[in-house]
Amino acid sequence: MLFVIILRLVQRGQKVLPLRPRLSNPHNREKHWTVIENAELMSATEPISPRPSCWANQSNVSEFLLLWLSRQPQQQQHLLFGLFLSMYLVTVLGNLLIILAISTDSHLHTPMYFFLSNLSFVDVCFSSTTIPKMLTNHILESQSISVPGCLTQLYFFIVFGDMDNFLLAVMSYDRFMAVCHPLHYTTKMTHQLCALLVVGSWVTANLNALLHTLLTAQLSFCADNTIPHFFCDLLSLLKLSCSDTRFNEMMVLIEGALIMMTPFVFILISYICITCAVLRVPSTKGKWKAFSTCGSHLAVVSLFYGTIIAVYLNPASSHSAEKDTAATVMYTVVTPMLNPFIYSLRNKDMKRVLRKLIDRKTGSSW
């Protein structure tokens, strides 16, 4: 505990001198420690009190208020509720249909469709982490979410966001092997390797989410408990905290950037190699056939990363709560909703299986 206190003081940029024990009572052998923050104050005998700016207005915050939807005009609230409900239902039904089609057709039991089924499952979970709570609050005319519920939502939001990121990188590796090394594709992309890539992604995503959630759980929150968002966003929680959040912010910048940038760079390198391989194909028809195998994945990657880059690489002066919320809606709701359409419309095998599945259902209903 003493080592932790020193570390926190060092993080705040204070000068820490050696600690000296003193006894407050000869009959009470309990040691009291005094931290000297300045060389001129070495004769001081009174312990330094905690930060008054934090604890003076400290309140027992048991819940947070998600205010984004309630801040909209009344007519827009009903419109946004219907819009989010429609998009959520399309997301769930579309992605579950993709999973059902892949699981029921043996011709689709390949690495590419194995990764696609995992991506569809993650997309359903990603949207389900935030949208149902917002819709439920609107129906119940409530804005609150408990602190444990907020931390749980934060944890799963990071997990499924990271999984989207990792799976897109894994799928780019699959396309790289299919285009650049077609003769070795079946021997390299084994069931064991595919399972290992997915399990490794899940483990890394959960560890990353656990780190940020535990760090956030250590923070103190004062009287202000309003979040101008439709879910518990990590940066919004850091802004609300009355604790020193510099270590949390440093972890978000360093470790979070590493988690996001590594898969993105891997995808870029994969597609550079794919483009070079396609350009070496002599016939135009062969080039189109080779590149068409990556078209759906490239469209999803462009949609996912394009939204994030378009917002978060803008100048800080142009940022606003509304813009950040719109960007979050794009990659948490719109992108998962569009993924099934992108993969089904641009993929002949998927269209064939979906058509067969729909015909079977409609035929059995008659």
GROMACS .gro file of C-alpha atoms in nm:
model
  366
    1MET     CA    1   0.000   0.000   0.000
    2LEU     CA    2   0.282   0.241   0.081
    3PHE     CA    3   0.444   0.172  -0.253
    4VAL     CA    4   0.113   0.248  -0.428
    5ILE     CA    5   0.082   0.580  -0.246
    6ILE     CA    6   0.433   0.680  -0.351
    7LEU     CA    7   0.360   0.587  -0.710
    8ARG     CA    8   0.045   0.797  -0.710
    9LEU     CA    9   0.234   1.094  -0.571
   10VAL     CA   10   0.506   1.053  -0.832
   11GLN     CA   11   0.239   1.040  -1.102
   12ARG     CA   12   0.111   1.375  -0.975
   13GLY     CA   13   0.458   1.522  -1.021
   14GLN     CA   14   0.527   1.577  -0.652
   15LYS     CA   15   0.870   1.551  -0.491
   16VAL     CA   16   0.881   1.262  -0.246
   17LEU     CA   17   1.144   1.250   0.026
   18PRO     CA   18   1.225   0.955   0.250
   19LEU     CA   19   0.950   0.872   0.494
   20ARG     CA   20   1.001   0.908   0.868
   21PRO     CA   21   0.796   0.715   1.122
   22ARG     CA   22   0.668   0.892   1.429
   23LEU     CA   23   0.479   0.760   1.728
   24SER     CA   24   0.163   0.939   1.829
   25ASN     CA   25   0.133   0.752   2.156
   26PRO     CA   26   0.400   0.554   2.343
   27HIS     CA   27   0.136   0.295   2.439
   28ASN     CA   28   0.010   0.270   2.085
   29ARG     CA   29   0.282   0.126   1.865
   30GLU     CA   30   0.091   0.195   1.544
   31LYS     CA   31   0.314   0.389   1.303
   32HIS     CA   32   0.197   0.706   1.130
   33TRP     CA   33   0.376   0.816   0.817
   34THR     CA   34   0.431   1.171   0.705
   35VAL     CA   35   0.500   1.249   0.339
   36ILE     CA   36   0.714   1.558   0.284
   37GLU     CA   37   0.626   1.733  -0.043
   38ASN     CA   38   0.878   2.015  -0.018
   39ALA     CA   39   1.232   2.036   0.117
   40GLU     CA   40   1.147   2.352   0.313
   41LEU     CA   41   0.871   2.167   0.498
   42MET     CA   42   1.092   1.891   0.641
   43SER     CA   43   1.025   2.011   0.993
   44ALA     CA   44   0.653   1.969   0.952
   45THR     CA   45   0.501   1.713   1.184
   46GLU     CA   46   0.137   1.715   1.072
   47PRO     CA   47   0.035   1.457   0.811
   48ILE     CA   48  -0.075   1.589   0.478
   49SER     CA   49  -0.449   1.568   0.425
   50PRO     CA   50  -0.607   1.417   0.115
   51ARG     CA   51  -0.701   1.630  -0.182
   52PRO     CA   52  -0.981   1.856  -0.057
   53SER     CA   53  -1.101   1.933  -0.407
   54CYS     CA   54  -1.206   1.572  -0.445
   55TRP     CA   55  -1.337   1.481  -0.102
   56ALA     CA   56  -1.507   1.806  -0.005
   57ASN     CA   57  -1.791   1.747  -0.251
   58GLN     CA   58  -1.770   1.366  -0.246
   59SER     CA   59  -2.107   1.190  -0.268
   60ASN     CA   60  -2.191   0.824  -0.271
   61VAL     CA   61  -2.263   0.787  -0.642
   62SER     CA   62  -2.471   0.473  -0.689
   63GLU     CA   63  -2.585   0.537  -1.045
   64PHE     CA   64  -2.512   0.735  -1.359
   65LEU     CA   65  -2.755   0.921  -1.581
   66LEU     CA   66  -2.742   0.861  -1.958
   67LEU     CA   67  -2.875   1.188  -2.094
   68TRP     CA   68  -2.814   1.180  -2.470
   69LEU     CA   69  -3.162   1.069  -2.581
   70SER     CA   70  -3.350   1.268  -2.316
   71ARG     CA   71  -3.173   1.589  -2.425
   72GLN     CA   72  -3.329   1.567  -2.770
   73PRO     CA   73  -3.664   1.738  -2.845
   74GLN     CA   74  -3.968   1.525  -2.764
   75GLN     CA   75  -4.059   1.450  -3.126
   76GLN     CA   76  -3.701   1.357  -3.208
   77GLN     CA   77  -3.690   1.122  -2.910
   78HIS     CA   78  -3.975   0.911  -3.052
   79LEU     CA   79  -3.820   0.924  -3.399
   80LEU     CA   80  -3.478   0.819  -3.270
   81PHE     CA   81  -3.636   0.543  -3.062
   82GLY     CA   82  -3.807   0.398  -3.369
   83LEU     CA   83  -3.491   0.437  -3.577
   84PHE     CA   84  -3.266   0.265  -3.322
   85LEU     CA   85  -3.520  -0.012  -3.264
   86SER     CA   86  -3.545  -0.078  -3.639
   87MET     CA   87  -3.168  -0.080  -3.687
   88TYR     CA   88  -3.120  -0.309  -3.389
   89LEU     CA   89  -3.378  -0.561  -3.514
   90VAL     CA   90  -3.223  -0.559  -3.862
   91THR     CA   91  -2.878  -0.608  -3.708
   92VAL     CA   92  -2.986  -0.904  -3.497
   93LEU     CA   93  -3.196  -1.074  -3.765
   94GLY     CA   94  -2.943  -1.016  -4.044
   95ASN     CA   95  -2.644  -1.145  -3.851
   96LEU     CA   96  -2.832  -1.442  -3.706
   97LEU     CA   97  -2.940  -1.531  -4.058
   98ILE     CA   98  -2.575  -1.527  -4.168
   99ILE     CA   99  -2.481  -1.756  -3.877
  100LEU     CA  100  -2.770  -1.992  -3.956
  101ALA     CA  101  -2.682  -2.006  -4.325
  102ILE     CA  102  -2.317  -2.087  -4.256
  103SER     CA  103  -2.395  -2.351  -3.994
  104THR     CA  104  -2.652  -2.536  -4.209
  105ASP     CA  105  -2.457  -2.554  -4.536
  106SER     CA  106  -2.152  -2.780  -4.544
  107HIS     CA  107  -2.008  -2.597  -4.847
  108LEU     CA  108  -1.959  -2.291  -4.626
  109HIS     CA  109  -1.757  -2.474  -4.362
  110THR     CA  110  -1.437  -2.300  -4.470
  111PRO     CA  111  -1.201  -2.065  -4.281
  112MET     CA  112  -1.346  -1.752  -4.442
  113TYR     CA  113  -1.703  -1.833  -4.339
  114PHE     CA  114  -1.589  -1.955  -3.998
  115PHE     CA  115  -1.445  -1.610  -3.932
  116LEU     CA  116  -1.755  -1.447  -4.083
  117SER     CA  117  -1.986  -1.637  -3.848
  118ASN     CA  118  -1.776  -1.521  -3.553
  119LEU     CA  119  -1.789  -1.163  -3.682
  120SER     CA  120  -2.168  -1.183  -3.711
  121PHE     CA  121  -2.195  -1.313  -3.355
  122VAL     CA  122  -1.972  -1.033  -3.227
  123ASP     CA  123  -2.174  -0.772  -3.419
  124VAL     CA  124  -2.496  -0.892  -3.253
  125CYS     CA  125  -2.334  -0.875  -2.911
  126PHE     CA  126  -2.174  -0.536  -2.984
  127SER     CA  127  -2.507  -0.374  -3.063
  128SER     CA  128  -2.680  -0.558  -2.777
  129THR     CA  129  -2.435  -0.406  -2.528
  130THR     CA  130  -2.567  -0.051  -2.570
  131ILE     CA  131  -2.893  -0.029  -2.767
  132PRO     CA  132  -3.133  -0.237  -2.550
  133LYS     CA  133  -3.047  -0.036  -2.238
  134MET     CA  134  -3.113   0.291  -2.420
  135LEU     CA  135  -3.446   0.163  -2.558
  136THR     CA  136  -3.550   0.027  -2.218
  137ASN     CA  137  -3.471   0.357  -2.045
  138HIS     CA  138  -3.683   0.542  -2.300
  139ILE     CA  139  -3.980   0.308  -2.249
  140LEU     CA  140  -3.954   0.330  -1.870
  141GLU     CA  141  -3.889   0.707  -1.888
  142SER     CA  142  -3.570   0.654  -1.693
  143GLN     CA  143  -3.216   0.773  -1.749
  144SER     CA  144  -3.028   0.580  -1.484
  145ILE     CA  145  -2.781   0.294  -1.494
  146SER     CA  146  -2.623   0.152  -1.178
  147VAL     CA  147  -2.249   0.175  -1.123
  148PRO     CA  148  -2.201  -0.205  -1.152
  149GLY     CA  149  -2.422  -0.202  -1.461
  150CYS     CA  150  -2.218   0.081  -1.607
  151LEU     CA  151  -1.889  -0.102  -1.548
  152THR     CA  152  -2.036  -0.422  -1.694
  153GLN     CA  153  -2.150  -0.234  -2.003
  154LEU     CA  154  -1.807  -0.073  -2.035
  155TYR     CA  155  -1.638  -0.414  -2.008
  156PHE     CA  156  -1.844  -0.580  -2.280
  157PHE     CA  157  -1.831  -0.273  -2.503
  158ILE     CA  158  -1.450  -0.289  -2.502
  159VAL     CA  159  -1.451  -0.669  -2.549
  160PHE     CA  160  -1.675  -0.670  -2.856
  161GLY     CA  161  -1.518  -0.356  -3.001
  162ASP     CA  162  -1.175  -0.517  -2.978
  163MET     CA  163  -1.311  -0.842  -3.121
  164ASP     CA  164  -1.443  -0.659  -3.427
  165ASN     CA  165  -1.098  -0.512  -3.470
  166PHE     CA  166  -0.915  -0.842  -3.427
  167LEU     CA  167  -1.149  -1.045  -3.647
  168LEU     CA  168  -1.112  -0.800  -3.935
  169ALA     CA  169  -0.734  -0.845  -3.907
  170VAL     CA  170  -0.768  -1.225  -3.893
  171MET     CA  171  -0.995  -1.220  -4.199
  172SER     CA  172  -0.741  -1.009  -4.387
  173TYR     CA  173  -0.479  -1.276  -4.316
  174ASP     CA  174  -0.719  -1.539  -4.451
  175ARG     CA  175  -0.767  -1.337  -4.772
  176PHE     CA  176  -0.390  -1.284  -4.797
  177MET     CA  177  -0.332  -1.660  -4.785
  178ALA     CA  178  -0.611  -1.727  -5.037
  179VAL     CA  179  -0.482  -1.476  -5.294
  180CYS     CA  180  -0.105  -1.478  -5.243
  181HIS     CA  181  -0.057  -1.846  -5.153
  182PRO     CA  182  -0.353  -2.035  -5.304
  183LEU     CA  183  -0.164  -2.365  -5.338
  184HIS     CA  184  -0.081  -2.370  -4.967
  185TYR     CA  185  -0.414  -2.231  -4.847
  186THR     CA  186  -0.576  -2.558  -4.740
  187THR     CA  187  -0.263  -2.686  -4.568
  188LYS     CA  188  -0.189  -2.358  -4.386
  189MET     CA  189  -0.541  -2.250  -4.285
  190THR     CA  190  -0.623  -2.556  -4.077
  191HIS     CA  191  -0.909  -2.587  -3.829
  192GLN     CA  192  -0.659  -2.572  -3.544
  193LEU     CA  193  -0.506  -2.246  -3.669
  194CYS     CA  194  -0.847  -2.086  -3.725
  195ALA     CA  195  -0.962  -2.183  -3.377
  196LEU     CA  196  -0.635  -2.058  -3.227
  197LEU     CA  197  -0.669  -1.720  -3.400
  198VAL     CA  198  -1.024  -1.674  -3.273
  199VAL     CA  199  -0.947  -1.792  -2.919
  200GLY     CA  200  -0.640  -1.569  -2.905
  201SER     CA  201  -0.854  -1.273  -3.012
  202TRP     CA  202  -1.108  -1.346  -2.738
  203VAL     CA  203  -0.839  -1.378  -2.470
  204THR     CA  204  -0.665  -1.054  -2.572
  205ALA     CA  205  -0.993  -0.862  -2.593
  206ASN     CA  206  -1.104  -0.980  -2.249
  207LEU     CA  207  -0.770  -0.897  -2.088
  208ASN     CA  208  -0.776  -0.548  -2.241
  209ALA     CA  209  -1.133  -0.489  -2.125
  210LEU     CA  210  -1.054  -0.621  -1.778
  211LEU     CA  211  -0.759  -0.383  -1.745
  212HIS     CA  212  -0.959  -0.070  -1.833
  213THR     CA  213  -1.261  -0.178  -1.628
  214LEU     CA  214  -1.056  -0.243  -1.315
  215LEU     CA  215  -0.874   0.089  -1.354
  216THR     CA  216  -1.207   0.268  -1.393
  217ALA     CA  217  -1.353   0.087  -1.091
  218GLN     CA  218  -1.075   0.236  -0.875
  219LEU     CA  219  -1.182   0.593  -0.955
  220SER     CA  220  -1.386   0.815  -0.725
  221PHE     CA  221  -1.690   0.999  -0.857
  222CYS     CA  222  -1.820   1.320  -0.705
  223ALA     CA  223  -2.162   1.482  -0.721
  224ASP     CA  224  -2.179   1.501  -1.102
  225ASN     CA  225  -2.301   1.167  -1.242
  226THR     CA  226  -2.442   1.273  -1.580
  227ILE     CA  227  -2.305   1.111  -1.896
  228PRO     CA  228  -2.390   1.298  -2.221
  229HIS     CA  229  -2.403   0.969  -2.413
  230PHE     CA  230  -2.637   0.675  -2.467
  231PHE     CA  231  -2.402   0.430  -2.295
  232CYS     CA  232  -2.117   0.425  -2.042
  233ASP     CA  233  -1.829   0.556  -2.248
  234LEU     CA  234  -1.480   0.523  -2.099
  235LEU     CA  235  -1.371   0.879  -2.177
  236SER     CA  236  -1.695   1.020  -2.035
  237LEU     CA  237  -1.632   0.833  -1.709
  238LEU     CA  238  -1.276   0.967  -1.692
  239LYS     CA  239  -1.408   1.321  -1.732
  240LEU     CA  240  -1.660   1.271  -1.451
  241SER     CA  241  -1.410   1.131  -1.204
  242CYS     CA  242  -1.270   1.354  -0.931
  243SER     CA  243  -0.966   1.126  -0.894
  244ASP     CA  244  -0.636   1.169  -1.069
  245THR     CA  245  -0.702   1.003  -1.407
  246ARG     CA  246  -0.366   1.065  -1.573
  247PHE     CA  247  -0.260   0.701  -1.540
  248ASN     CA  248  -0.593   0.586  -1.688
  249GLU     CA  249  -0.557   0.828  -1.976
  250MET     CA  250  -0.200   0.715  -2.036
  251MET     CA  251  -0.317   0.353  -2.054
  252VAL     CA  252  -0.593   0.447  -2.297
  253LEU     CA  253  -0.345   0.626  -2.522
  254ILE     CA  254  -0.062   0.372  -2.510
  255GLU     CA  255  -0.227   0.034  -2.463
  256GLY     CA  256  -0.552   0.128  -2.637
  257ALA     CA  257  -0.369   0.269  -2.938
  258LEU     CA  258  -0.160  -0.047  -2.957
  259ILE     CA  259  -0.473  -0.263  -2.956
  260MET     CA  260  -0.632  -0.055  -3.230
  261MET     CA  261  -0.332   0.024  -3.450
  262THR     CA  262  -0.168  -0.320  -3.463
  263PRO     CA  263  -0.460  -0.491  -3.643
  264PHE     CA  264  -0.508  -0.188  -3.868
  265VAL     CA  265  -0.143  -0.189  -3.977
  266PHE     CA  266  -0.164  -0.566  -4.029
  267ILE     CA  267  -0.467  -0.517  -4.254
  268LEU     CA  268  -0.286  -0.250  -4.456
  269ILE     CA  269   0.017  -0.474  -4.507
  270SER     CA  270  -0.206  -0.766  -4.606
  271TYR     CA  271  -0.387  -0.563  -4.870
  272ILE     CA  272  -0.065  -0.417  -5.006
  273CYS     CA  273   0.058  -0.774  -5.061
  274ILE     CA  274  -0.280  -0.874  -5.209
  275THR     CA  275  -0.274  -0.578  -5.450
  276CYS     CA  276   0.078  -0.664  -5.563
  277ALA     CA  277  -0.024  -1.026  -5.619
  278VAL     CA  278  -0.336  -0.927  -5.815
  279LEU     CA  279  -0.140  -0.688  -6.038
  280ARG     CA  280   0.088  -0.976  -6.138
  281VAL     CA  281  -0.207  -1.172  -6.280
  282PRO     CA  282  -0.186  -1.138  -6.662
  283SER     CA  283  -0.555  -1.139  -6.760
  284THR     CA  284  -0.811  -0.878  -6.658
  285LYS     CA  285  -1.063  -1.150  -6.581
  286GLY     CA  286  -0.813  -1.321  -6.353
  287LYS     CA  287  -0.740  -0.996  -6.172
  288TRP     CA  288  -1.108  -0.931  -6.114
  289LYS     CA  289  -1.168  -1.286  -5.992
  290ALA     CA  290  -0.875  -1.267  -5.751
  291PHE     CA  291  -0.969  -0.928  -5.613
  292SER     CA  292  -1.343  -1.008  -5.591
  293THR     CA  293  -1.268  -1.258  -5.315
  294CYS     CA  294  -1.162  -0.965  -5.096
  295GLY     CA  295  -1.431  -0.717  -5.199
  296SER     CA  296  -1.674  -0.780  -4.914
  297HIS     CA  297  -1.405  -0.776  -4.648
  298LEU     CA  298  -1.249  -0.461  -4.789
  299ALA     CA  299  -1.588  -0.287  -4.784
  300VAL     CA  300  -1.644  -0.380  -4.418
  301VAL     CA  301  -1.292  -0.268  -4.322
  302SER     CA  302  -1.341   0.065  -4.500
  303LEU     CA  303  -1.674   0.121  -4.325
  304PHE     CA  304  -1.544   0.030  -3.977
  305TYR     CA  305  -1.213   0.216  -3.982
  306GLY     CA  306  -1.332   0.497  -4.208
  307THR     CA  307  -1.588   0.605  -3.950
  308ILE     CA  308  -1.335   0.602  -3.666
  309ILE     CA  309  -1.066   0.785  -3.863
  310ALA     CA  310  -1.307   1.046  -4.000
  311VAL     CA  311  -1.407   1.154  -3.650
  312TYR     CA  312  -1.111   1.096  -3.421
  313LEU     CA  313  -0.845   1.232  -3.658
  314ASN     CA  314  -1.027   1.564  -3.685
  315PRO     CA  315  -0.885   1.866  -3.500
  316ALA     CA  316  -0.977   1.871  -3.134
  317SER     CA  317  -1.150   2.208  -3.177
  318SER     CA  318  -1.407   2.050  -3.410
  319HIS     CA  319  -1.502   1.779  -3.160
  320SER     CA  320  -1.839   1.793  -2.986
  321ALA     CA  321  -2.054   1.554  -2.789
  322GLU     CA  322  -2.298   1.525  -3.078
  323LYS     CA  323  -2.024   1.440  -3.329
  324ASP     CA  324  -1.873   1.179  -3.099
  325THR     CA  325  -2.216   1.025  -3.044
  326ALA     CA  326  -2.283   1.016  -3.417
  327ALA     CA  327  -1.951   0.844  -3.476
  328THR     CA  328  -2.024   0.590  -3.203
  329VAL     CA  329  -2.361   0.516  -3.360
  330MET     CA  330  -2.189   0.454  -3.692
  331TYR     CA  331  -1.949   0.185  -3.575
  332THR     CA  332  -2.167   0.033  -3.300
  333VAL     CA  333  -2.503   0.025  -3.481
  334VAL     CA  334  -2.478   0.109  -3.851
  335THR     CA  335  -2.169  -0.100  -3.934
  336PRO     CA  336  -2.299  -0.421  -3.766
  337MET     CA  337  -2.632  -0.366  -3.944
  338LEU     CA  338  -2.471  -0.329  -4.288
  339ASN     CA  339  -2.223  -0.617  -4.259
  340PRO     CA  340  -2.476  -0.892  -4.345
  341PHE     CA  341  -2.592  -0.700  -4.652
  342ILE     CA  342  -2.235  -0.641  -4.770
  343TYR     CA  343  -2.140  -1.007  -4.739
  344SER     CA  344  -2.465  -1.145  -4.880
  345LEU     CA  345  -2.499  -0.906  -5.174
  346ARG     CA  346  -2.138  -0.942  -5.291
  347ASN     CA  347  -2.105  -1.317  -5.234
  348LYS     CA  348  -2.264  -1.567  -5.474
  349ASP     CA  349  -2.229  -1.860  -5.235
  350MET     CA  350  -2.392  -1.668  -4.954
  351LYS     CA  351  -2.677  -1.551  -5.177
  352ARG     CA  352  -2.736  -1.908  -5.293
  353VAL     CA  353  -2.751  -2.046  -4.940
  354LEU     CA  354  -2.971  -1.763  -4.813
  355ARG     CA  355  -3.209  -1.808  -5.105
  356LYS     CA  356  -3.227  -2.182  -5.037
  357LEU     CA  357  -3.284  -2.118  -4.668
  358ILE     CA  358  -3.561  -1.866  -4.731
  359ASP     CA  359  -3.727  -2.093  -4.989
  360ARG     CA  360  -3.718  -2.381  -4.741
  361LYS     CA  361  -3.880  -2.169  -4.471
  362THR     CA  362  -4.149  -2.028  -4.697
  363GLY     CA  363  -4.217  -2.372  -4.845
  364SER     CA  364  -4.257  -2.532  -4.504
  365SER     CA  365  -4.494  -2.256  -4.394
  366TRP     CA  366  -4.727  -2.343  -4.679
   0.00000   0.00000   0.00000
